[in-house]
XYZ file of C-alpha atoms in Angstrom:
79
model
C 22.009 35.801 18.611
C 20.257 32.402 19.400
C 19.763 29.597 16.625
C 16.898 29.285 14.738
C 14.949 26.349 16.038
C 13.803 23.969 14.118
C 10.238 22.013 14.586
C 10.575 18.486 16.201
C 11.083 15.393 14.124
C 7.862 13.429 13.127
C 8.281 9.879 15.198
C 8.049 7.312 12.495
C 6.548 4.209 13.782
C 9.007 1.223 13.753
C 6.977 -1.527 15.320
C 7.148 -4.279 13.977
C 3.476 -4.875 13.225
C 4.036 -1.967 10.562
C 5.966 -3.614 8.514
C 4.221 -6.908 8.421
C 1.148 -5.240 7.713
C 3.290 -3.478 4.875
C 4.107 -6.795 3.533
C 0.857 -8.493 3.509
C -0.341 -5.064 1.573
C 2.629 -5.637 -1.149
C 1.959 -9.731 -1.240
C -1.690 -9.033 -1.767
C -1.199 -6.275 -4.476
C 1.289 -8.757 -6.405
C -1.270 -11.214 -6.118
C -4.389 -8.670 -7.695
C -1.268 -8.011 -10.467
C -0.285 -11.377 -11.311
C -4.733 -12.639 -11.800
C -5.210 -9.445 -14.125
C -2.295 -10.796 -16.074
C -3.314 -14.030 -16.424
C -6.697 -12.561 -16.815
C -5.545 -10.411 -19.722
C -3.049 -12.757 -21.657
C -5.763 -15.454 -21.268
C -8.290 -12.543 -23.522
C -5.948 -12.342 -26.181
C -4.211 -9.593 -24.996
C -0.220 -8.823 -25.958
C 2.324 -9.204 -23.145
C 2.832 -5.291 -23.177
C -0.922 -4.761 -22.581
C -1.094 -7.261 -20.174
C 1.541 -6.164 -17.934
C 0.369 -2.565 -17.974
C -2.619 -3.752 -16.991
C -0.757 -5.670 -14.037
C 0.717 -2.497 -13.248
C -1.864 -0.174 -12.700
C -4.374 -3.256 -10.618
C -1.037 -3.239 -8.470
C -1.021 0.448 -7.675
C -4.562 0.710 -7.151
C -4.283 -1.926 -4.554
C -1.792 -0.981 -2.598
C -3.241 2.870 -2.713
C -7.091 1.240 -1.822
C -4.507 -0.836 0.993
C -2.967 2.653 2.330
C -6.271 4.758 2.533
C -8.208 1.762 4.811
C -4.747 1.250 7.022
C -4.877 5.488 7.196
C -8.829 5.419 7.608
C -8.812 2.609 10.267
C -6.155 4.674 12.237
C -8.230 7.488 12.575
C -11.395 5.890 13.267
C -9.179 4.543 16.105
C -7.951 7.424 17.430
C -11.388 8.960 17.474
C -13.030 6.414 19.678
């Protein structure tokens, strides 16, 4: 009876330049979050509001971040 084989492992890139591209994606989404804040409690709005706000301009960022990173890699590996 042989073993059941199993599919290969996906390589997960560990350069480096990854991660400091992951960083400057996270800085720049903190720094979208943090203006809509200000931009919000300066309005009128409540704290809670404002952070919620702060929240969801964060996530949008980093997924807008993601999709060009994902778009320019395969625009890339086209050529």
């Amino acid at each position: 009876m042989t073993a059941p084989t199993t599919p290969p492992p996906v390589p997960v890139s560990s350069s480096p330049t990854w991660a400091l591209w992951l960083l400057v994606m996270v800085l720049f989404s903190v720094v979208v979050a943090l203006v809509v804040i200000m931009l919000k409690q300066h309005s009128g709005s409540g704290l809670a509001e404002a952070v919620l706000s702060g929240g969801t301009a964060f996530g949008s960022t980093m997924i807008i971040c993601l999709g060009a990173v994902a778009a320019v890699r395969e625009l890339r590996r086209s050529r």
